[in-house]
Amino acid sequence: MLDMAILGLLAETPLHGYELRKRVVSLLGGFRALSYGSLYPALRRMREQGWITVQEPVGTSAALPADAPALTGKRGKVVYALTADGKEHFQELLGEAGPEAWEDERFDVRFAFFAQTDAELRLHILEGRRRRVEQRRDGLRAALARTRQRVDHYTLELQQHGLDSVDREVRWLSELIDSERVGQQHDTSRTTPTGGHSS
Amino acid sequence: MLDMAILGLLAETPLHGYELRKRVVSLLGGFRALSYGSLYPALRRMREQGWITVQEPVGTSAALPADAPALTGKRGKVVYALTADGKEHFQELLGEAGPEAWEDERFDVRFAFFAQTDAELRLHILEGRRRRVEQRRDGLRAALARTRQRVDHYTLELQQHGLDSVDREVRWLSELIDSERVGQQHDTSRTTPTGGHSS
DNA sequence: GTTAGCATGTAAGGAGTTACATGATTTT
DNA sequence: AAAATCATGTAACTCCTTACATGCTAAC
């Protein structure tokens, strides 16, 4: 999840950790908070894997050996950039078609990078996501039908609001799927429709 | 989170683990899945804390010492019930007024047991939750105003859908707050309005 | 009589958080 | 020159999941 967000953002432009964190949060609409305690270890791990590199830290003139962290002395901004391996790995992640792609935690991140995703795969993921949400909707409907009258006002209100939310999400996904299909009709190739859908 | 859900459900009626799990999931509308690997250790911990007890396991006739788990021999359903300490602890949890109460993970559970919550506290939590969601909405609006035109179709669509969702939640909360205030007008005492709000 | 679903649990590990520790830069 | 905010990182911990291991019970 976090890996994909980081790689995707660094694919646009190199960034330092602090800025990267703000962009990850903003990318997902502020729903997940993301602390430094999870960001920095992730960056370290990805550096060790060779997916990202550290560019010349601003504020230190000495050339750093790759794994000597600037523990003492003047620290500057540590700017991270994608390596060739990192780009490749990001493309691999974008190409994964497994059913995890439409689970709650992953879908938003995948969707955020849809512009770089194959058109056919986009449709596949949107349809999988819709099935997933429809399934939840049906479960919720059944639960409501079962418990209606037997539970208190607040439980009912909570379940009803939940049902309304998933209903809305299904409609949203259906609209997206329709507009994807229209996009594919007169364009059988797998490039992105860069056009500017107004409203 | 889990503790409150378990205590609240066991406060209604004793249950065995398997059934308890289904009810926790249903209570929250199936948004969180809850695995046995988190349920059973929680039950064990709560038993050690003295909040719950194990009722006569069906299928074993021998009287069990309190901490001898039926590791061998025939296992029956292990039915858990709230102790006096457990009831007290649940009441304590219900009475907590901290700002964690309106964070995402906790709010739903708290809300599910609103019928047992003090009316004043209900209002307090609903208002806190609304402030929290409004704050997110404003952040999202600002992000949208900032990035509009600069980001791709899909990112925009994701942020717009997120904004619509938080907008809906704010309206929902506002309606609940209004109806709570109406309920309090002609009832200054802090008991629950057991009446049947129709529609 | 075998499959499906009910039922209970443990061990290992994933994915994050909070709290801490430190220092640089910008604003007031 | 003090305060705010930018910036980087670690250690300990929380809360949950997956995978495993086991056995009972109803239905086909």
Coordinates of C-alpha atoms (C1' of nucleotides) in Angstrom, one line a residue:
Chain A
M1 CA 0.0 0.0 0.0
L2 CA 2.5 2.5 1.3
D3 CA 5.1 1.3 -1.2
M4 CA 2.9 1.9 -4.1
A5 CA 2.0 5.4 -3.0
I6 CA 5.7 6.3 -2.4
L7 CA 6.9 4.9 -5.7
G8 CA 4.0 6.5 -7.6
L9 CA 4.7 9.9 -6.1
L10 CA 8.4 9.7 -6.6
A11 CA 7.8 8.6 -10.2
E12 CA 6.4 12.2 -10.8
T13 CA 9.3 14.0 -9.1
P14 CA 12.0 13.4 -6.5
L15 CA 10.9 14.5 -3.0
H16 CA 12.2 14.6 0.6
G17 CA 10.4 12.7 3.3
Y18 CA 8.5 15.5 4.9
E19 CA 6.9 16.7 1.6
L20 CA 6.3 13.1 0.5
R21 CA 4.3 12.5 3.7
K22 CA 2.1 15.5 3.0
R23 CA 1.5 14.3 -0.6
V24 CA 0.6 10.7 0.4
V25 CA -2.0 12.1 2.9
S26 CA -3.4 14.5 0.3
L27 CA -3.5 11.8 -2.4
L28 CA -5.8 9.7 -0.3
G29 CA -7.9 12.6 0.8
G30 CA -6.6 12.8 4.4
F31 CA -8.3 9.5 5.4
R32 CA -5.1 7.9 6.5
A33 CA -2.8 10.0 8.6
L34 CA 0.7 8.3 7.9
S35 CA 3.3 9.0 10.6
Y36 CA 7.0 9.4 10.2
G37 CA 7.5 6.3 12.2
S38 CA 6.1 4.4 9.3
L39 CA 7.3 6.6 6.5
Y40 CA 11.1 6.7 7.2
P41 CA 11.5 3.0 7.9
A42 CA 9.7 2.3 4.6
L43 CA 12.1 4.7 2.8
R44 CA 15.0 3.0 4.3
R45 CA 13.8 -0.4 3.4
M46 CA 13.1 0.7 -0.2
R47 CA 16.6 2.2 -0.4
E48 CA 18.1 -1.0 0.7
Q49 CA 16.0 -2.8 -1.9
G50 CA 17.4 -0.5 -4.5
W51 CA 14.1 1.0 -5.6
I52 CA 15.1 4.5 -4.5
T53 CA 18.3 6.5 -4.1
V54 CA 19.2 9.4 -1.9
Q55 CA 20.3 12.5 -3.9
E56 CA 23.0 14.8 -2.6
P57 CA 21.7 16.0 0.8
V58 CA 21.5 19.7 0.8
G59 CA 23.7 21.1 3.6
T60 CA 26.4 18.5 3.6
S61 CA 29.3 18.9 1.2
A62 CA 31.0 15.6 1.9
A63 CA 30.2 12.8 -0.6
L64 CA 28.4 10.1 1.3
P65 CA 29.0 6.4 1.0
A66 CA 25.6 4.8 0.1
D67 CA 24.8 3.5 3.5
A68 CA 26.4 6.0 5.8
P69 CA 23.4 7.8 7.4
A70 CA 24.2 11.4 8.4
L71 CA 23.8 10.7 12.1
T72 CA 26.0 13.5 13.3
G73 CA 26.9 16.9 11.9
K74 CA 24.7 19.1 9.8
R75 CA 21.7 17.4 8.3
G76 CA 20.2 18.6 5.2
K77 CA 17.1 17.6 3.3
V78 CA 17.3 14.1 2.1
V79 CA 15.8 13.9 -1.3
Y80 CA 14.7 10.6 -2.6
A81 CA 14.4 9.6 -6.2
L82 CA 13.3 6.5 -8.1
T83 CA 15.9 4.2 -9.6
A84 CA 15.5 2.3 -12.8
D85 CA 14.7 -0.8 -10.6
G86 CA 12.2 1.3 -8.7
K87 CA 10.4 2.3 -11.9
E88 CA 10.3 -1.2 -13.0
H89 CA 8.9 -2.3 -9.7
F90 CA 6.2 0.4 -9.8
Q91 CA 5.2 -0.9 -13.2
E92 CA 5.0 -4.4 -11.9
L93 CA 2.8 -3.2 -9.0
L94 CA 0.6 -1.3 -11.5
G95 CA 0.2 -4.5 -13.5
E96 CA -0.9 -6.8 -10.7
A97 CA -4.4 -8.0 -11.2
G98 CA -5.1 -10.0 -8.0
P99 CA -8.3 -9.7 -6.0
E100 CA -6.5 -7.7 -3.3
A101 CA -6.7 -4.8 -5.7
W102 CA -10.3 -4.1 -4.9
E103 CA -10.1 -4.4 -1.1
D104 CA -10.6 -1.2 0.9
E105 CA -7.0 -0.6 1.9
R106 CA -5.6 -1.0 -1.6
F107 CA -8.3 0.3 -3.9
D108 CA -7.9 4.0 -3.2
V109 CA -4.1 3.9 -3.8
R110 CA -4.5 1.8 -7.0
F111 CA -7.2 4.2 -8.2
A112 CA -5.0 7.2 -7.5
F113 CA -2.6 5.9 -10.1
F114 CA -5.2 4.8 -12.7
A115 CA -3.9 7.3 -15.2
Q116 CA -0.8 5.2 -15.5
T117 CA -2.7 1.9 -15.5
D118 CA -3.6 -0.2 -18.5
A119 CA -7.2 0.6 -19.6
E120 CA -8.3 -3.1 -19.6
L121 CA -6.9 -3.5 -16.1
R122 CA -8.7 -0.4 -14.9
L123 CA -12.0 -1.9 -16.0
H124 CA -11.1 -5.2 -14.4
I125 CA -10.4 -3.5 -11.0
L126 CA -13.4 -1.3 -11.1
E127 CA -15.6 -4.3 -11.8
G128 CA -14.0 -6.3 -9.0
R129 CA -14.4 -3.4 -6.6
R130 CA -18.0 -3.0 -7.6
R131 CA -18.7 -6.7 -6.9
R132 CA -16.9 -6.4 -3.6
V133 CA -19.0 -3.4 -2.6
E134 CA -22.3 -5.0 -3.9
Q135 CA -21.5 -8.0 -1.8
R136 CA -21.2 -5.8 1.3
R137 CA -24.4 -4.0 0.4
D138 CA -26.3 -7.2 0.1
G139 CA -25.0 -8.4 3.5
L140 CA -26.0 -5.2 5.0
R141 CA -29.4 -5.3 3.5
A142 CA -29.9 -8.8 4.8
A143 CA -28.8 -7.7 8.3
L144 CA -31.2 -4.8 8.2
A145 CA -34.1 -7.0 7.1
R146 CA -33.2 -9.5 9.8
T147 CA -32.8 -7.0 12.7
R148 CA -35.3 -4.3 11.9
Q149 CA -37.6 -3.8 14.8
R150 CA -35.3 -5.9 17.1
V151 CA -32.6 -3.4 17.5
D152 CA -32.5 0.1 18.9
H153 CA -32.9 3.4 17.0
Y154 CA -29.1 4.1 16.9
T155 CA -28.0 0.7 15.6
L156 CA -30.6 1.0 12.9
E157 CA -29.5 4.5 12.1
L158 CA -25.8 3.3 11.8
Q159 CA -26.7 0.4 9.6
Q160 CA -29.0 2.5 7.4
H161 CA -26.3 5.1 7.0
G162 CA -23.8 2.4 6.1
L163 CA -26.2 1.0 3.5
D164 CA -26.7 4.4 2.0
S165 CA -22.9 4.9 1.7
V166 CA -22.3 1.6 0.0
D167 CA -25.2 2.3 -2.3
R168 CA -23.7 5.6 -3.3
E169 CA -20.3 3.9 -3.9
V170 CA -21.9 1.3 -6.2
R171 CA -23.5 4.0 -8.2
W172 CA -20.2 5.9 -8.4
L173 CA -18.4 2.8 -9.6
S174 CA -21.1 2.1 -12.1
E175 CA -20.7 5.6 -13.6
L176 CA -16.9 5.2 -13.8
I177 CA -17.3 1.8 -15.4
D178 CA -19.7 3.2 -18.0
S179 CA -17.4 6.0 -18.9
E180 CA -14.5 3.6 -19.1
R181 CA -16.5 1.5 -21.6
V182 CA -17.3 4.5 -23.7
G183 CA -13.6 5.4 -23.7
Q184 CA -12.7 1.9 -24.9
Q185 CA -15.3 1.8 -27.7
H186 CA -13.4 3.9 -30.2
D187 CA -10.0 3.2 -28.9
T188 CA -9.0 -0.5 -28.7
S189 CA -5.4 0.3 -27.8
R190 CA -4.3 0.3 -24.1
T191 CA -3.3 3.9 -23.7
T192 CA -4.9 6.5 -21.4
P193 CA -7.7 8.7 -22.7
T194 CA -6.0 12.0 -21.9
G195 CA -9.1 14.0 -22.7
G196 CA -10.6 16.4 -20.2
H197 CA -13.9 15.0 -19.1
S198 CA -15.7 18.2 -18.1
S199 CA -18.0 17.9 -15.1
Chain B
M1 CA -12.4 -0.8 20.3
L2 CA -12.8 -4.6 20.3
D3 CA -13.2 -4.6 24.0
M4 CA -16.1 -2.3 24.0
A5 CA -17.9 -4.2 21.2
I6 CA -17.4 -7.5 23.1
L7 CA -18.5 -6.1 26.4
G8 CA -21.5 -4.4 24.9
L9 CA -22.7 -7.5 23.1
L10 CA -22.2 -9.7 26.1
A11 CA -24.1 -7.2 28.2
E12 CA -27.2 -8.1 26.1
T13 CA -26.7 -11.8 26.4
P14 CA -24.0 -14.5 27.0
L15 CA -22.5 -15.8 23.7
H16 CA -19.9 -18.2 22.5
G17 CA -16.9 -16.9 20.4
Y18 CA -18.1 -17.9 17.0
E19 CA -21.5 -16.2 17.4
L20 CA -19.9 -13.2 19.1
R21 CA -17.7 -12.7 16.0
K22 CA -20.6 -12.7 13.7
R23 CA -22.4 -10.2 15.8
V24 CA -19.4 -7.8 16.1
V25 CA -19.1 -7.9 12.3
S26 CA -22.8 -7.3 11.8
L27 CA -22.9 -4.5 14.4
L28 CA -20.4 -2.5 12.4
G29 CA -22.0 -3.2 9.1
G30 CA -19.4 -5.7 7.9
F31 CA -16.8 -3.0 7.4
R32 CA -14.3 -4.6 9.7
A33 CA -13.8 -8.4 9.2
L34 CA -12.5 -9.5 12.7
S35 CA -10.6 -12.8 12.7
Y36 CA -10.5 -15.5 15.4
G37 CA -6.8 -14.7 15.8
S38 CA -7.8 -11.4 17.4
L39 CA -11.1 -12.4 19.0
Y40 CA -9.9 -15.4 21.1
P41 CA -6.8 -13.7 22.5
A42 CA -9.0 -10.8 23.4
L43 CA -11.5 -13.1 25.2
R44 CA -8.7 -14.7 27.1
R45 CA -7.3 -11.4 28.2
M46 CA -10.7 -10.2 29.3
R47 CA -11.2 -13.4 31.2
E48 CA -7.9 -12.9 33.0
Q49 CA -8.9 -9.4 33.8
G50 CA -12.1 -10.7 35.4
W51 CA -14.4 -8.9 33.0
I52 CA -16.0 -12.0 31.6
T53 CA -16.4 -15.6 32.8
V54 CA -16.7 -18.9 31.0
Q55 CA -20.0 -20.7 31.6
E56 CA -20.2 -24.5 31.9
P57 CA -18.8 -25.7 28.6
V58 CA -21.4 -27.9 27.0
G59 CA -19.9 -31.3 26.4
T60 CA -17.6 -31.5 29.4
S61 CA -19.1 -32.7 32.7
A62 CA -16.0 -32.2 34.9
A63 CA -16.0 -28.9 36.9
L64 CA -13.2 -26.8 35.6
P65 CA -10.8 -24.8 37.7
A66 CA -11.1 -21.2 36.5
D67 CA -7.9 -21.2 34.5
A68 CA -7.7 -24.7 33.2
P69 CA -8.5 -24.5 29.5
A70 CA -10.0 -27.6 28.0
L71 CA -7.0 -28.4 25.9
T72 CA -7.6 -32.1 25.6
G73 CA -10.7 -34.3 25.6
K74 CA -14.1 -33.3 24.2
R75 CA -14.6 -29.6 23.6
G76 CA -17.9 -28.0 23.8
K77 CA -19.1 -24.5 23.1
V78 CA -17.4 -22.1 25.5
V79 CA -20.0 -19.5 26.4
Y80 CA -18.8 -16.2 27.8
A81 CA -20.8 -14.0 30.1
L82 CA -20.2 -10.6 31.7
T83 CA -19.1 -10.4 35.3
A84 CA -20.1 -7.6 37.7
D85 CA -16.6 -6.1 37.1
G86 CA -17.2 -6.4 33.4
K87 CA -20.5 -4.5 33.6
E88 CA -18.8 -1.8 35.6
H89 CA -15.9 -1.6 33.1
F90 CA -18.4 -1.3 30.2
Q91 CA -20.1 1.5 32.0
E92 CA -16.7 3.2 32.5
L93 CA -16.0 2.9 28.8
L94 CA -19.4 4.3 27.9
G95 CA -18.7 7.3 30.2
E96 CA -15.4 8.2 28.7
A97 CA -15.6 11.6 27.0
G98 CA -12.1 12.0 25.4
P99 CA -11.5 13.2 21.9
E100 CA -10.7 9.6 20.8
A101 CA -14.4 9.0 20.9
W102 CA -14.9 10.7 17.6
E103 CA -12.1 9.3 15.6
D104 CA -12.9 6.9 12.8
E105 CA -12.1 3.6 14.5
R106 CA -13.9 4.3 17.7
F107 CA -16.9 6.4 16.7
D108 CA -18.9 3.6 15.1
V109 CA -18.6 1.3 18.1
R110 CA -19.5 4.1 20.5
F111 CA -22.4 5.0 18.3
A112 CA -23.6 1.4 18.2
F113 CA -24.1 1.6 22.0
F114 CA -25.6 5.0 22.1
A115 CA -28.8 3.7 23.5
Q116 CA -26.9 2.9 26.7
T117 CA -25.0 6.2 26.7
D118 CA -25.9 9.4 28.7
A119 CA -27.9 11.8 26.5
E120 CA -25.5 14.7 27.2
L121 CA -22.5 12.6 26.3
R122 CA -24.3 11.5 23.1
L123 CA -24.6 15.1 22.0
H124 CA -21.0 15.8 23.0
I125 CA -19.7 12.9 20.9
L126 CA -21.9 13.7 17.9
E127 CA -20.7 17.3 18.0
G128 CA -17.0 16.3 18.3
R129 CA -17.4 13.8 15.5
R130 CA -19.0 16.5 13.3
R131 CA -16.1 18.9 14.0
R132 CA -13.7 16.2 13.1
V133 CA -15.4 15.4 9.8
E134 CA -15.9 19.1 9.0
Q135 CA -12.2 19.6 9.5
R136 CA -11.5 16.8 7.0
R137 CA -14.0 18.2 4.6
D138 CA -12.3 21.6 4.7
G139 CA -8.9 20.1 4.2
L140 CA -10.2 18.1 1.2
R141 CA -11.9 21.3 -0.2
A142 CA -8.6 23.2 0.1
A143 CA -6.7 20.3 -1.6
L144 CA -9.2 20.2 -4.4
A145 CA -9.0 24.0 -5.0
R146 CA -5.2 23.8 -4.9
T147 CA -4.8 20.9 -7.3
R148 CA -7.8 21.2 -9.6
Q149 CA -6.5 21.3 -13.2
R150 CA -3.0 20.2 -12.1
V151 CA -3.9 16.6 -11.4
D152 CA -5.4 13.9 -13.6
H153 CA -9.0 12.9 -14.1
Y154 CA -8.8 9.9 -11.7
T155 CA -7.2 11.7 -8.8
L156 CA -9.8 14.4 -9.1
E157 CA -12.6 11.9 -9.3
L158 CA -11.3 10.2 -6.1
Q159 CA -11.0 13.5 -4.2
Q160 CA -14.4 14.6 -5.4
H161 CA -16.0 11.4 -4.3
G162 CA -14.2 11.7 -0.9
L163 CA -15.6 15.2 -0.5
D164 CA -19.1 14.1 -1.4
S165 CA -18.8 11.4 1.2
V166 CA -17.7 13.6 4.0
D167 CA -20.4 16.2 3.0
R168 CA -23.0 13.5 3.4
E169 CA -21.6 12.5 6.7
V170 CA -21.7 16.0 8.1
R171 CA -25.4 16.3 7.0
W172 CA -26.2 13.0 8.6
L173 CA -24.5 14.1 11.9
S174 CA -26.3 17.4 11.8
E175 CA -29.7 15.7 11.5
L176 CA -28.8 13.4 14.4
I177 CA -27.7 16.4 16.5
D178 CA -30.9 18.2 15.8
S179 CA -33.1 15.3 16.8
E180 CA -31.0 14.8 19.9
R181 CA -31.6 18.4 20.9
V182 CA -35.3 18.1 20.3
G183 CA -35.3 15.0 22.5
Q184 CA -33.5 16.9 25.3
Q185 CA -35.9 20.0 25.2
H186 CA -38.8 18.4 27.1
D187 CA -36.6 16.0 29.1
T188 CA -33.7 17.6 31.1
S189 CA -32.9 14.3 32.9
R190 CA -30.1 12.1 31.6
T191 CA -32.0 9.0 30.8
T192 CA -32.5 7.5 27.4
P193 CA -35.6 8.4 25.4
T194 CA -36.9 4.9 24.9
G195 CA -39.5 6.2 22.5
G196 CA -39.8 4.8 19.0
H197 CA -38.6 7.6 16.7
S198 CA -40.6 6.6 13.6
S199 CA -38.8 7.5 10.3
Chain C
dG1 C1' -19.4 -41.6 4.7
dT2 C1' -17.9 -37.4 3.2
dT3 C1' -18.3 -32.6 2.6
dA4 C1' -19.7 -28.2 4.5
dG5 C1' -20.1 -25.4 8.2
dC6 C1' -19.7 -24.8 13.3
dA7 C1' -16.3 -24.2 16.9
dT8 C1' -11.8 -23.1 19.5
dG9 C1' -7.5 -21.9 19.8
dT10 C1' -2.0 -20.6 18.9
dA11 C1' 2.3 -18.7 16.6
dA12 C1' 4.3 -15.7 13.7
dG13 C1' 4.2 -11.7 11.6
dG14 C1' 2.5 -7.3 9.0
dA15 C1' 1.5 -2.6 9.0
dG16 C1' 1.1 0.7 11.2
dT17 C1' 1.1 4.2 15.7
dT18 C1' 3.0 7.0 19.7
dA19 C1' 6.5 8.9 22.1
dC20 C1' 11.0 10.2 22.0
dA21 C1' 15.3 12.6 20.5
dT22 C1' 17.5 16.0 17.7
dG23 C1' 18.4 19.7 14.8
dA24 C1' 17.5 23.5 10.8
dT25 C1' 14.9 27.3 9.0
dT26 C1' 11.5 30.7 8.8
dT27 C1' 8.4 33.9 10.8
dT28 C1' 7.0 37.2 14.2
Chain D
dA1 C1' 15.6 36.0 20.3
dA2 C1' 11.5 33.2 20.8
dA3 C1' 8.1 30.5 18.6
dA4 C1' 6.4 28.0 14.9
dT5 C1' 7.1 24.8 11.5
dC6 C1' 10.1 22.2 8.7
dA7 C1' 12.9 18.0 8.8
dT8 C1' 14.8 13.3 10.0
dG9 C1' 15.0 9.5 12.4
dT10 C1' 14.6 5.3 16.3
dA11 C1' 12.4 2.2 19.9
dA12 C1' 8.8 0.2 21.8
dC13 C1' 4.4 -1.1 21.3
dT14 C1' -0.6 -1.9 19.6
dC15 C1' -3.8 -4.1 17.1
dC16 C1' -4.8 -6.8 14.0
dT17 C1' -4.3 -10.6 10.2
dT18 C1' -2.8 -15.1 8.1
dA19 C1' -1.7 -19.6 8.5
dC20 C1' -1.9 -23.4 11.0
dA21 C1' -3.8 -27.2 14.1
dT22 C1' -7.7 -29.5 15.9
dG23 C1' -12.1 -31.4 16.6
dC24 C1' -17.5 -31.6 16.5
dT25 C1' -22.0 -31.8 14.1
dA26 C1' -25.4 -31.5 10.6
dA27 C1' -26.7 -32.3 5.8
dC28 C1' -26.4 -34.7 1.4

